[in-house]
Coordinates of C-alpha atoms in Angstrom, one line a residue:
M80 CA -79.7 -3.4 9.5
R81 CA -81.5 -0.1 10.2
T82 CA -79.6 3.1 9.7
D83 CA -82.0 5.7 11.1
T84 CA -81.5 5.0 14.8
G85 CA -78.2 6.9 15.1
Q86 CA -76.1 3.7 15.1
I87 CA -73.0 4.1 13.0
V88 CA -72.6 1.4 10.2
H89 CA -69.0 0.4 9.4
L90 CA -67.7 -1.0 6.1
A91 CA -65.3 -3.2 8.1
D92 CA -68.2 -4.9 9.8
Y93 CA -69.6 -6.4 6.6
R94 CA -70.3 -10.1 6.5
P95 CA -72.7 -12.0 4.2
T96 CA -76.1 -13.2 5.4
D97 CA -76.4 -16.5 7.2
F98 CA -79.1 -17.7 4.7
V99 CA -79.1 -17.6 0.9
L100 CA -82.4 -16.5 -0.7
E101 CA -83.2 -18.6 -3.7
R102 CA -86.6 -17.3 -4.8
V103 CA -89.2 -14.7 -4.1
D104 CA -92.9 -15.0 -4.8
L105 CA -95.0 -11.9 -3.8
T106 CA -98.7 -11.5 -4.0
F107 CA -100.3 -8.1 -3.4
E108 CA -104.0 -7.6 -2.8
L109 CA -104.3 -3.9 -3.3
D110 CA -106.4 -1.8 -1.1
P111 CA -105.8 2.0 -0.4
T112 CA -105.7 1.5 3.3
N113 CA -105.2 -2.2 3.9
T114 CA -103.1 -3.9 1.3
K115 CA -102.3 -7.5 2.0
V116 CA -98.8 -8.8 1.1
D117 CA -98.0 -12.5 1.0
A118 CA -94.2 -13.1 0.6
R119 CA -93.2 -16.7 -0.1
L120 CA -89.4 -16.9 0.3
I121 CA -87.2 -20.0 -0.4
F122 CA -84.0 -20.0 1.7
H123 CA -81.1 -22.4 2.5
R124 CA -78.5 -22.0 5.2
R125 CA -75.1 -20.7 3.9
E126 CA -72.4 -23.3 4.0
G127 CA -70.4 -23.1 7.2
V128 CA -73.0 -21.1 9.2
D129 CA -73.8 -22.3 12.7
P130 CA -76.8 -24.7 12.5
S131 CA -78.4 -22.8 15.4
A132 CA -78.2 -19.4 13.8
P133 CA -81.6 -17.8 13.4
L134 CA -83.0 -16.2 10.3
V135 CA -83.1 -12.4 10.9
L136 CA -85.3 -10.3 8.5
D137 CA -85.6 -6.5 8.4
G138 CA -88.8 -4.6 8.8
D139 CA -89.9 -1.0 9.2
E140 CA -93.2 -0.1 10.9
L141 CA -94.6 -3.6 10.0
A142 CA -97.2 -5.8 11.8
L143 CA -97.0 -9.5 11.2
S144 CA -100.3 -11.0 10.2
G145 CA -99.2 -14.6 9.5
L146 CA -96.1 -16.8 9.4
L147 CA -95.8 -20.2 7.8
F148 CA -92.9 -22.7 7.6
D149 CA -93.3 -25.1 4.6
Q150 CA -97.0 -24.2 4.6
K151 CA -97.5 -24.9 8.3
D152 CA -98.1 -22.3 11.1
V153 CA -94.9 -21.4 13.0
P154 CA -95.3 -21.8 16.7
A155 CA -95.1 -18.5 18.6
S156 CA -92.2 -19.9 20.6
Q157 CA -90.1 -20.3 17.4
Y158 CA -90.0 -16.6 16.4
D159 CA -89.8 -13.0 17.7
T160 CA -91.3 -10.1 15.9
T161 CA -91.2 -6.3 16.3
P162 CA -92.0 -3.6 13.7
E163 CA -88.3 -3.6 12.8
S164 CA -87.4 -7.3 12.7
L165 CA -88.6 -10.8 12.4
I166 CA -86.3 -13.5 14.0
I167 CA -87.1 -17.2 13.2
R168 CA -85.3 -20.0 15.1
D169 CA -84.9 -23.8 14.7
L170 CA -84.5 -23.8 10.9
P171 CA -83.0 -26.7 8.8
A172 CA -79.2 -27.0 8.9
E173 CA -78.9 -27.8 5.2
A174 CA -82.1 -28.4 3.2
P175 CA -83.9 -25.5 1.5
F176 CA -87.1 -24.4 3.2
E177 CA -90.0 -22.1 2.5
I178 CA -91.1 -19.2 4.7
T179 CA -94.4 -17.4 4.0
I180 CA -94.9 -14.0 5.6
T181 CA -98.2 -12.1 5.6
T182 CA -98.3 -8.4 6.3
H183 CA -100.9 -5.7 5.9
I184 CA -99.8 -2.1 5.0
N185 CA -101.6 1.2 4.5
P186 CA -100.4 2.8 1.2
E187 CA -102.5 5.9 1.7
A188 CA -100.9 6.6 5.1
N189 CA -97.4 6.0 3.9
T190 CA -96.2 9.7 4.0
Q191 CA -92.5 8.6 4.0
L192 CA -93.1 7.7 0.3
M193 CA -90.7 4.7 0.8
G194 CA -92.0 1.2 0.2
L195 CA -95.5 1.1 -1.3
Y196 CA -97.5 4.3 -1.2
R197 CA -100.6 5.7 -3.0
T198 CA -100.9 9.2 -4.2
N199 CA -103.4 10.8 -6.5
G200 CA -105.0 7.4 -7.1
I201 CA -101.7 5.7 -8.2
Y202 CA -100.0 3.0 -6.3
C203 CA -96.2 3.4 -6.5
T204 CA -93.0 2.1 -4.9
Q205 CA -89.7 3.5 -4.0
C206 CA -87.4 0.9 -2.4
E207 CA -83.9 2.3 -2.7
A208 CA -82.1 2.2 -0.4
E209 CA -84.1 0.5 2.4
G210 CA -87.7 0.9 1.4
F211 CA -88.6 -2.8 0.7
R212 CA -88.6 -3.6 4.4
R213 CA -91.7 -1.3 4.7
I214 CA -93.6 -3.8 2.5
T215 CA -92.7 -7.1 4.1
Y216 CA -90.1 -8.6 6.4
F217 CA -87.0 -9.3 4.2
P218 CA -83.2 -9.5 4.1
D219 CA -83.3 -6.0 2.7
R220 CA -79.7 -5.5 1.6
P221 CA -78.2 -5.2 -1.9
D222 CA -76.1 -8.4 -1.7
V223 CA -79.2 -10.6 -1.5
L224 CA -80.2 -11.4 -5.1
A225 CA -83.1 -13.7 -6.3
P226 CA -85.6 -14.0 -9.1
Y227 CA -89.0 -12.6 -8.4
T228 CA -92.5 -13.7 -9.3
I229 CA -95.2 -11.0 -8.6
T230 CA -98.9 -11.3 -8.6
I231 CA -101.0 -8.1 -8.2
I232 CA -104.7 -8.3 -7.4
G233 CA -106.7 -5.1 -7.5
D234 CA -109.9 -3.4 -8.4
K235 CA -110.0 -3.5 -12.2
A236 CA -111.9 -0.2 -12.5
A237 CA -109.4 1.8 -10.3
N238 CA -106.3 -0.2 -11.5
P239 CA -106.6 -1.0 -15.2
V240 CA -102.8 -0.9 -15.3
M241 CA -100.9 -3.2 -12.8
L242 CA -97.1 -3.3 -13.4
S243 CA -94.1 -4.9 -11.9
N244 CA -90.6 -6.0 -12.8
G245 CA -89.7 -8.5 -15.6
N246 CA -91.8 -10.1 -18.3
F247 CA -95.6 -10.1 -18.2
L248 CA -97.0 -13.6 -17.6
G249 CA -100.6 -12.8 -18.0
G250 CA -103.7 -11.4 -16.3
A251 CA -107.5 -11.7 -16.2
G252 CA -110.5 -11.4 -14.0
Y253 CA -109.9 -12.6 -10.5
D254 CA -113.3 -12.3 -8.8
E255 CA -116.2 -9.9 -9.0
G256 CA -114.8 -6.4 -9.6
R257 CA -111.1 -7.5 -9.3
A258 CA -108.4 -8.5 -11.7
F259 CA -104.9 -9.9 -11.5
A260 CA -101.6 -9.4 -13.3
A261 CA -98.6 -11.7 -13.0
W262 CA -95.0 -10.8 -13.7
F263 CA -91.7 -12.8 -13.6
D264 CA -88.2 -11.3 -13.5
P265 CA -85.8 -14.2 -14.2
H266 CA -82.7 -12.1 -13.5
P267 CA -81.7 -12.2 -9.8
K268 CA -81.9 -8.7 -8.2
P269 CA -81.8 -7.1 -4.8
S270 CA -84.9 -5.9 -3.1
Y271 CA -84.1 -2.2 -3.7
L272 CA -84.9 -2.8 -7.4
F273 CA -88.4 -4.1 -6.8
A274 CA -91.2 -2.0 -8.3
L275 CA -94.9 -2.0 -8.4
V276 CA -97.2 0.6 -10.1
A277 CA -101.0 0.3 -10.4
G278 CA -103.7 2.8 -11.3
D279 CA -105.4 4.4 -14.3
L280 CA -102.6 5.4 -16.7
A281 CA -102.3 6.0 -20.4
V282 CA -99.6 4.3 -22.4
V283 CA -97.5 5.0 -25.5
E284 CA -95.8 2.0 -27.2
D285 CA -92.9 1.4 -29.5
T286 CA -90.4 -1.4 -30.2
F287 CA -86.7 -1.8 -30.4
V288 CA -84.8 -4.5 -32.2
T289 CA -81.7 -5.6 -30.3
M290 CA -78.3 -6.5 -31.8
S291 CA -79.3 -10.2 -31.6
E292 CA -82.5 -9.3 -33.5
R293 CA -84.9 -9.7 -30.6
E294 CA -87.9 -7.4 -30.6
V295 CA -88.3 -5.6 -27.3
T296 CA -91.6 -3.8 -26.5
L297 CA -91.2 -0.3 -25.1
K298 CA -93.9 1.3 -23.1
I299 CA -94.1 4.7 -21.4
F300 CA -97.0 5.1 -19.0
V301 CA -98.2 8.6 -18.2
E302 CA -101.2 10.4 -16.7
H303 CA -104.0 10.8 -19.2
G304 CA -103.5 13.7 -21.6
N305 CA -99.7 13.6 -21.6
E306 CA -99.3 11.0 -24.3
S307 CA -98.2 13.5 -27.0
R308 CA -95.4 14.8 -24.8
T309 CA -93.5 11.5 -24.6
A310 CA -92.0 11.4 -28.2
Y311 CA -88.6 12.8 -27.2
A312 CA -88.2 10.5 -24.2
M313 CA -89.1 7.5 -26.4
D314 CA -86.5 8.5 -29.0
A315 CA -83.9 9.1 -26.2
L316 CA -84.6 5.6 -24.9
K317 CA -84.1 3.9 -28.2
R318 CA -80.9 5.8 -28.8
S319 CA -79.7 4.8 -25.4
M320 CA -80.3 1.2 -26.1
K321 CA -78.5 1.4 -29.4
W322 CA -75.6 3.3 -28.0
D323 CA -75.1 0.8 -25.1
E324 CA -74.9 -2.0 -27.6
E325 CA -72.4 -0.2 -29.8
R326 CA -70.2 1.3 -27.1
F327 CA -70.3 -1.2 -24.3
G328 CA -71.7 -4.4 -26.0
R329 CA -74.7 -4.4 -23.6
E330 CA -77.9 -5.8 -24.9
Y331 CA -81.3 -5.4 -23.1
D332 CA -82.3 -8.7 -21.5
L333 CA -86.1 -8.7 -21.1
D334 CA -89.0 -8.8 -23.5
I335 CA -90.4 -5.5 -22.4
F336 CA -89.0 -2.2 -21.0
M337 CA -91.3 0.2 -19.2
I338 CA -91.1 3.8 -18.0
V339 CA -93.8 5.2 -15.7
A340 CA -93.8 9.0 -15.5
V341 CA -96.1 10.5 -12.9
S342 CA -96.1 14.0 -11.3
D343 CA -96.1 12.7 -7.7
F344 CA -93.0 10.5 -7.8
N345 CA -90.7 11.7 -5.1
M346 CA -87.2 10.5 -6.2
G347 CA -86.6 12.1 -9.6
A348 CA -86.0 8.8 -11.3
M349 CA -85.4 5.2 -10.3
E350 CA -83.9 2.3 -12.3
N351 CA -86.1 -0.6 -11.0
K352 CA -85.4 -3.6 -13.2
G353 CA -87.4 -3.3 -16.4
L354 CA -89.8 -0.7 -14.8
N355 CA -88.1 2.7 -14.4
V356 CA -90.2 5.2 -12.5
F357 CA -89.7 8.9 -13.1
N358 CA -91.1 12.2 -12.0
D359 CA -92.7 13.3 -15.2
K360 CA -90.6 16.5 -15.6
Y361 CA -87.8 14.2 -16.7
V362 CA -90.0 12.5 -19.4
L363 CA -92.5 15.0 -20.8
A364 CA -91.6 17.7 -23.3
D365 CA -93.0 19.5 -26.2
P366 CA -91.5 22.3 -28.4
E367 CA -94.0 24.9 -27.2
T368 CA -92.9 24.9 -23.6
A369 CA -89.6 22.9 -23.2
T370 CA -86.2 24.6 -23.3
D371 CA -83.1 23.1 -24.9
Q372 CA -81.9 22.3 -21.4
D373 CA -85.2 20.4 -20.7
Y374 CA -84.5 18.2 -23.7
A375 CA -80.9 17.7 -22.7
N376 CA -82.0 16.7 -19.1
I377 CA -84.6 14.2 -20.4
E378 CA -82.0 12.6 -22.7
A379 CA -79.4 12.3 -20.0
I380 CA -81.7 11.0 -17.3
I381 CA -83.5 8.5 -19.5
A382 CA -80.1 7.2 -20.6
H383 CA -78.7 7.1 -17.0
E384 CA -81.6 5.0 -15.7
Y385 CA -81.5 2.7 -18.7
F386 CA -77.7 2.2 -18.4
H387 CA -78.3 1.0 -14.8
N388 CA -79.7 -2.2 -16.3
W389 CA -76.1 -3.4 -16.5
T390 CA -74.2 -1.1 -14.2
G391 CA -76.4 -1.4 -11.1
N392 CA -78.9 -4.1 -11.8
R393 CA -77.2 -7.0 -13.6
I394 CA -74.1 -6.2 -11.5
T395 CA -75.0 -4.5 -8.3
C396 CA -73.4 -3.4 -5.0
R397 CA -72.3 -5.8 -2.3
D398 CA -73.2 -3.2 0.3
W399 CA -74.2 0.5 0.3
F400 CA -70.6 1.6 0.8
Q401 CA -70.1 0.6 -2.8
L402 CA -72.7 3.0 -4.0
C403 CA -70.2 4.8 -6.3
L404 CA -69.8 1.5 -8.1
K405 CA -73.2 1.8 -9.6
E406 CA -73.8 5.5 -9.6
G407 CA -70.3 6.9 -10.4
L408 CA -69.9 4.4 -13.2
T409 CA -73.4 5.0 -14.6
V410 CA -72.9 8.8 -14.5
Y411 CA -69.7 8.2 -16.5
R412 CA -71.7 6.2 -19.0
D413 CA -74.4 8.8 -19.4
H414 CA -71.9 11.6 -19.8
E415 CA -70.2 9.6 -22.6
F416 CA -73.6 9.1 -24.2
S417 CA -74.5 12.8 -24.1
A418 CA -71.0 13.7 -25.4
D419 CA -71.5 11.3 -28.4
Q420 CA -75.1 12.6 -29.0
R421 CA -74.2 16.3 -28.8
S422 CA -70.9 18.2 -28.6
R423 CA -68.2 16.5 -26.6
P424 CA -66.3 19.7 -25.7
V425 CA -69.5 21.5 -24.7
K426 CA -70.6 18.6 -22.6
R427 CA -67.2 18.3 -20.9
I428 CA -67.2 22.0 -20.1
A429 CA -70.6 21.7 -18.5
E430 CA -69.5 18.6 -16.5
V431 CA -66.4 20.5 -15.2
R432 CA -68.4 23.5 -14.2
H433 CA -70.8 21.3 -12.3
L434 CA -68.0 19.5 -10.6
R435 CA -66.2 22.7 -9.6
S436 CA -69.3 24.5 -8.4
D437 CA -70.9 21.7 -6.5
Q438 CA -68.4 18.8 -5.7
F439 CA -65.3 20.8 -5.0
P440 CA -66.9 22.8 -2.3
E441 CA -68.3 19.6 -0.8
D442 CA -64.8 18.1 -0.9
G443 CA -63.4 21.2 0.9
G444 CA -66.0 21.6 3.6
P445 CA -67.1 19.9 6.8
L446 CA -69.1 17.3 4.9
A447 CA -66.1 16.1 2.9
H448 CA -66.1 12.3 2.5
P449 CA -64.4 9.7 0.2
V450 CA -66.0 8.5 -3.0
R451 CA -66.4 5.2 -1.0
P452 CA -67.1 6.1 2.6
T453 CA -66.2 3.7 5.4
T454 CA -69.0 4.7 7.9
Y455 CA -72.4 6.2 7.8
R456 CA -75.4 6.7 10.0
E457 CA -78.0 7.2 7.3
I458 CA -77.3 5.9 3.8
N459 CA -79.7 8.3 2.1
N460 CA -77.3 11.1 3.1
F461 CA -74.6 9.6 0.8
Y462 CA -76.3 10.2 -2.5
T463 CA -73.9 13.1 -3.0
T464 CA -72.0 14.9 -5.7
T465 CA -68.9 13.2 -4.4
V466 CA -70.3 9.7 -4.9
Y467 CA -71.9 10.5 -8.3
Q468 CA -69.8 13.2 -9.9
K469 CA -66.4 12.5 -8.4
G470 CA -67.1 8.8 -8.7
S471 CA -67.7 9.4 -12.5
E472 CA -64.4 11.2 -12.7
V473 CA -62.5 8.3 -11.1
T474 CA -63.8 6.0 -13.9
G475 CA -62.8 8.7 -16.4
M476 CA -59.3 8.7 -14.9
I477 CA -59.1 4.9 -15.3
A478 CA -59.9 5.3 -19.0
T479 CA -57.2 8.0 -19.3
L480 CA -54.6 5.9 -17.5
L481 CA -55.2 2.7 -19.5
G482 CA -56.2 4.0 -22.9
K483 CA -59.2 3.2 -25.0
D484 CA -58.4 -0.4 -25.7
D485 CA -57.5 -1.6 -22.2
F486 CA -60.4 0.4 -20.7
K487 CA -62.8 -1.4 -23.1
A488 CA -61.2 -4.8 -22.3
G489 CA -61.5 -4.1 -18.6
M490 CA -65.2 -3.2 -18.9
D491 CA -65.9 -6.3 -21.0
L492 CA -64.2 -8.4 -18.3
Y493 CA -66.2 -6.7 -15.6
F494 CA -69.5 -7.5 -17.3
E495 CA -68.4 -11.1 -18.1
R496 CA -66.8 -11.9 -14.7
H497 CA -69.4 -10.3 -12.4
D498 CA -72.8 -10.6 -14.2
G499 CA -75.4 -11.6 -11.7
Q500 CA -73.2 -10.6 -8.7
A501 CA -73.1 -8.0 -5.9
V502 CA -69.5 -6.7 -6.0
T503 CA -67.1 -4.2 -4.6
V504 CA -64.9 -1.4 -5.8
E505 CA -61.9 -3.8 -5.5
D506 CA -63.7 -6.3 -7.8
Y507 CA -64.1 -3.5 -10.4
V508 CA -60.6 -2.2 -10.2
K509 CA -59.2 -5.8 -10.4
C510 CA -60.7 -6.2 -13.9
F511 CA -58.6 -3.3 -15.2
E512 CA -55.5 -4.6 -13.4
D513 CA -56.0 -8.0 -15.0
V514 CA -56.3 -6.7 -18.6
S515 CA -53.6 -4.1 -18.4
G516 CA -51.1 -5.6 -16.1
R517 CA -50.9 -2.3 -14.2
D518 CA -50.9 -2.1 -10.4
L519 CA -53.8 0.3 -9.4
T520 CA -53.2 0.1 -5.7
Q521 CA -52.1 3.7 -5.4
F522 CA -54.7 4.9 -7.9
S523 CA -57.4 3.3 -5.6
L524 CA -56.7 6.1 -3.1
W525 CA -59.1 8.1 -5.2
Y526 CA -61.9 5.9 -3.7
S527 CA -60.7 6.1 0.0
Q528 CA -59.2 9.6 0.4
A529 CA -61.5 12.7 0.5
G530 CA -60.5 16.1 -0.6
T531 CA -59.5 17.8 -3.9
P532 CA -55.8 17.6 -4.5
L533 CA -53.8 20.7 -5.3
V534 CA -51.0 20.5 -7.9
N535 CA -48.4 23.3 -7.8
V536 CA -46.7 23.7 -11.1
S537 CA -43.5 25.4 -12.2
T538 CA -41.5 25.2 -15.5
E539 CA -38.0 25.9 -16.7
Y540 CA -36.7 25.9 -20.3
D541 CA -33.1 25.8 -21.3
Q542 CA -32.4 26.8 -24.9
A543 CA -28.8 25.6 -25.1
S544 CA -29.7 22.0 -24.1
A545 CA -33.2 22.1 -25.7
T546 CA -34.6 20.8 -22.4
F547 CA -37.9 21.6 -20.7
K548 CA -38.4 20.9 -17.0
L549 CA -41.8 20.5 -15.5
S550 CA -41.9 20.4 -11.7
L551 CA -45.1 19.2 -10.0
E552 CA -45.9 19.1 -6.3
Q553 CA -49.2 17.6 -5.1
M554 CA -50.9 18.3 -1.8
V555 CA -54.1 16.5 -0.6
P556 CA -55.7 18.6 2.0
A557 CA -56.8 17.3 5.4
T558 CA -60.5 16.5 5.7
P559 CA -62.7 15.5 8.6
G560 CA -61.4 12.2 9.9
Q561 CA -58.5 12.1 7.5
P562 CA -55.7 14.5 8.7
D563 CA -52.9 12.9 6.9
K564 CA -53.0 11.9 3.2
Q565 CA -50.8 9.7 1.0
P566 CA -49.7 10.9 -2.5
M567 CA -52.3 10.2 -5.2
H568 CA -51.8 8.7 -8.7
I569 CA -52.9 11.7 -10.7
P570 CA -53.1 11.3 -14.5
L571 CA -52.6 14.7 -16.1
S572 CA -53.2 15.1 -19.8
F573 CA -50.8 17.6 -21.3
A574 CA -49.3 19.3 -24.4
L575 CA -46.2 21.4 -25.0
I576 CA -47.3 24.0 -27.6
L577 CA -44.4 25.3 -29.6
D578 CA -44.1 28.9 -30.8
N579 CA -45.4 27.9 -34.3
G580 CA -48.6 26.4 -32.7
T581 CA -47.6 22.7 -33.2
I582 CA -47.4 20.2 -30.4
A583 CA -43.9 19.1 -29.4
D584 CA -42.9 15.5 -29.4
A585 CA -42.7 14.8 -25.7
T586 CA -41.7 11.1 -25.8
S587 CA -38.1 11.7 -24.6
V588 CA -38.6 12.3 -20.9
K589 CA -37.0 11.5 -17.6
G590 CA -38.3 11.8 -14.0
G591 CA -41.5 10.0 -14.2
E592 CA -43.9 7.9 -16.4
V593 CA -45.4 9.5 -19.5
T594 CA -47.8 7.4 -21.6
G595 CA -48.9 9.2 -24.8
D596 CA -50.1 12.6 -23.7
V597 CA -50.5 11.7 -20.0
L598 CA -48.2 12.5 -17.2
H599 CA -48.4 10.2 -14.2
L600 CA -47.9 12.2 -11.0
T601 CA -47.3 9.6 -8.3
D602 CA -44.9 11.3 -5.8
R603 CA -45.4 14.3 -3.7
R604 CA -42.8 16.1 -5.8
Q605 CA -41.7 15.1 -9.3
T606 CA -39.7 16.9 -12.1
F607 CA -40.3 15.7 -15.6
T608 CA -37.4 16.6 -17.9
F609 CA -38.2 16.6 -21.7
T610 CA -35.3 16.7 -24.2
G611 CA -35.3 17.6 -27.8
I612 CA -37.6 20.6 -27.4
A613 CA -36.4 23.0 -30.1
S614 CA -38.1 26.2 -28.7
R615 CA -39.7 27.3 -25.4
P616 CA -43.0 25.6 -25.2
V617 CA -46.2 26.8 -23.6
L618 CA -47.6 24.2 -21.2
S619 CA -51.3 23.1 -21.5
L620 CA -51.9 20.9 -18.5
N621 CA -54.9 18.8 -17.3
R622 CA -56.4 18.9 -20.7
S623 CA -60.1 17.9 -20.8
F624 CA -59.8 18.1 -17.1
S625 CA -58.3 14.6 -17.0
A626 CA -58.1 14.7 -13.2
P627 CA -60.4 16.4 -10.7
V628 CA -57.7 18.6 -9.1
N629 CA -56.9 22.3 -8.6
I630 CA -53.9 23.5 -10.5
A631 CA -51.7 26.4 -9.1
F632 CA -49.8 27.6 -12.1
T633 CA -49.2 31.3 -13.0
Q634 CA -48.9 31.8 -16.7
T635 CA -48.3 35.1 -18.5
P636 CA -51.0 36.8 -20.5
A637 CA -48.9 36.1 -23.6
D638 CA -48.8 32.3 -22.8
L639 CA -52.5 32.3 -22.2
A640 CA -53.1 34.0 -25.5
H641 CA -50.9 31.5 -27.2
I642 CA -53.0 28.7 -25.6
A643 CA -56.2 30.4 -26.7
R644 CA -54.9 30.7 -30.2
H645 CA -53.4 27.3 -30.8
D646 CA -54.6 24.7 -28.2
T647 CA -57.1 22.2 -29.6
D648 CA -58.3 21.4 -26.1
L649 CA -61.3 23.5 -25.0

């Protein structure tokens, strides 16, 4: 399914592939201008699929060099090939079968830097979102998961390092002047997580002992001369692994974890399974040249890519419309990590500034789109602050709505229920519904409605009855393609600060749901009436920026000074 031809892709058109991919064996014979790729793929027809349906594989600027069915040549009458597709007919109705595809590609000439390319003497890959189809014909979509075995053959002088996903099986001399390296990734993954790196690189090694007492080898590969600048990145990696165990119960699942940091990598950072690839500005640092912000960025990005091992890799997206499911959730996790490692209030202030300066304008402009869009022409255009940052805020609101215990139980269920699967936003939300008993149908509008809600606020205090009325009105603005909006479920953390600086007991309330210190705004207009409030309180609303909304509320200078003096929320 190509997305660069101007054809609109619709979420509603999703359907699973006709064939299930069981296993992938890839062999690369590296050459700067003529790399040979043999792809041995084991398929079986999905149950219920028309026995006459052909196998349709994606390509991008490919030329087919060879095609075998169960090790025998496929007659030309049985397939059609173009640079963008390979269609094979007359395949078994039920039994598994093997297709072997041979292609030749030119890494040096690959100026798109998608698929396999070579720059500055280093072979490197970038396959997200649809780059694998530039390597071989393949069902190049995120819901096609399989274990991979990789064999890399290359000039041993030019490529003393040859890396791929998974665990190292072995390597040795192959023939005169060439060597091979074999890798096996037992965890089924989609093609966008495939990675290959080969060239002359230096390595820094360490180890990490997991919570089940397995020793994992850690390696950071860099250009020669940069070895001494990897210490902070290695420390950040080890702290990320430990934190993910302690906070989310997620243990690393391979024998080795590798980072490659090169100056020519074009995507910033990429979470390929077991073989993360970074632009080296997000890995290298030393006290003489790096700023505090450089160190903070390295820590956050190392953590983000590592955390993808579970939120993105072990559990991935059914289709690219679900991109927020891996990116928004993983941004939430890396924000929480940084908050725990540093200062939570300082970190949250920085996040909100970023959201308000970058995402709010996007939500209010001509490019406004939902956290989960329903159409696209080019998926690479949806790696946006809305998908990443607002997507993170949506997960944060789930945590606010449910509370710490139910949120943790929901995440645990998500990992248990969907490990090894390609899932949807609905699958994710259902886990939280199941553990909490709460219907999140209205809340899920955060995934489907674009725009930043505006909440108008007014208050009224009656001394004689000791009642405080808080009136809220929400408005979700029209955005391109969405002129009319439904009311959102907006969780607003709040406090009523009394004149002595203490927080009023706000448990006696009518007019809407209040759980702990969270107001649930679910209607267009709601008035919450609090009783037993002994003195006129000052309202502190949307504490910790619990919801990504604009608040319209005029407070007096005296009230603002009271908040500055007594509010514990920064």
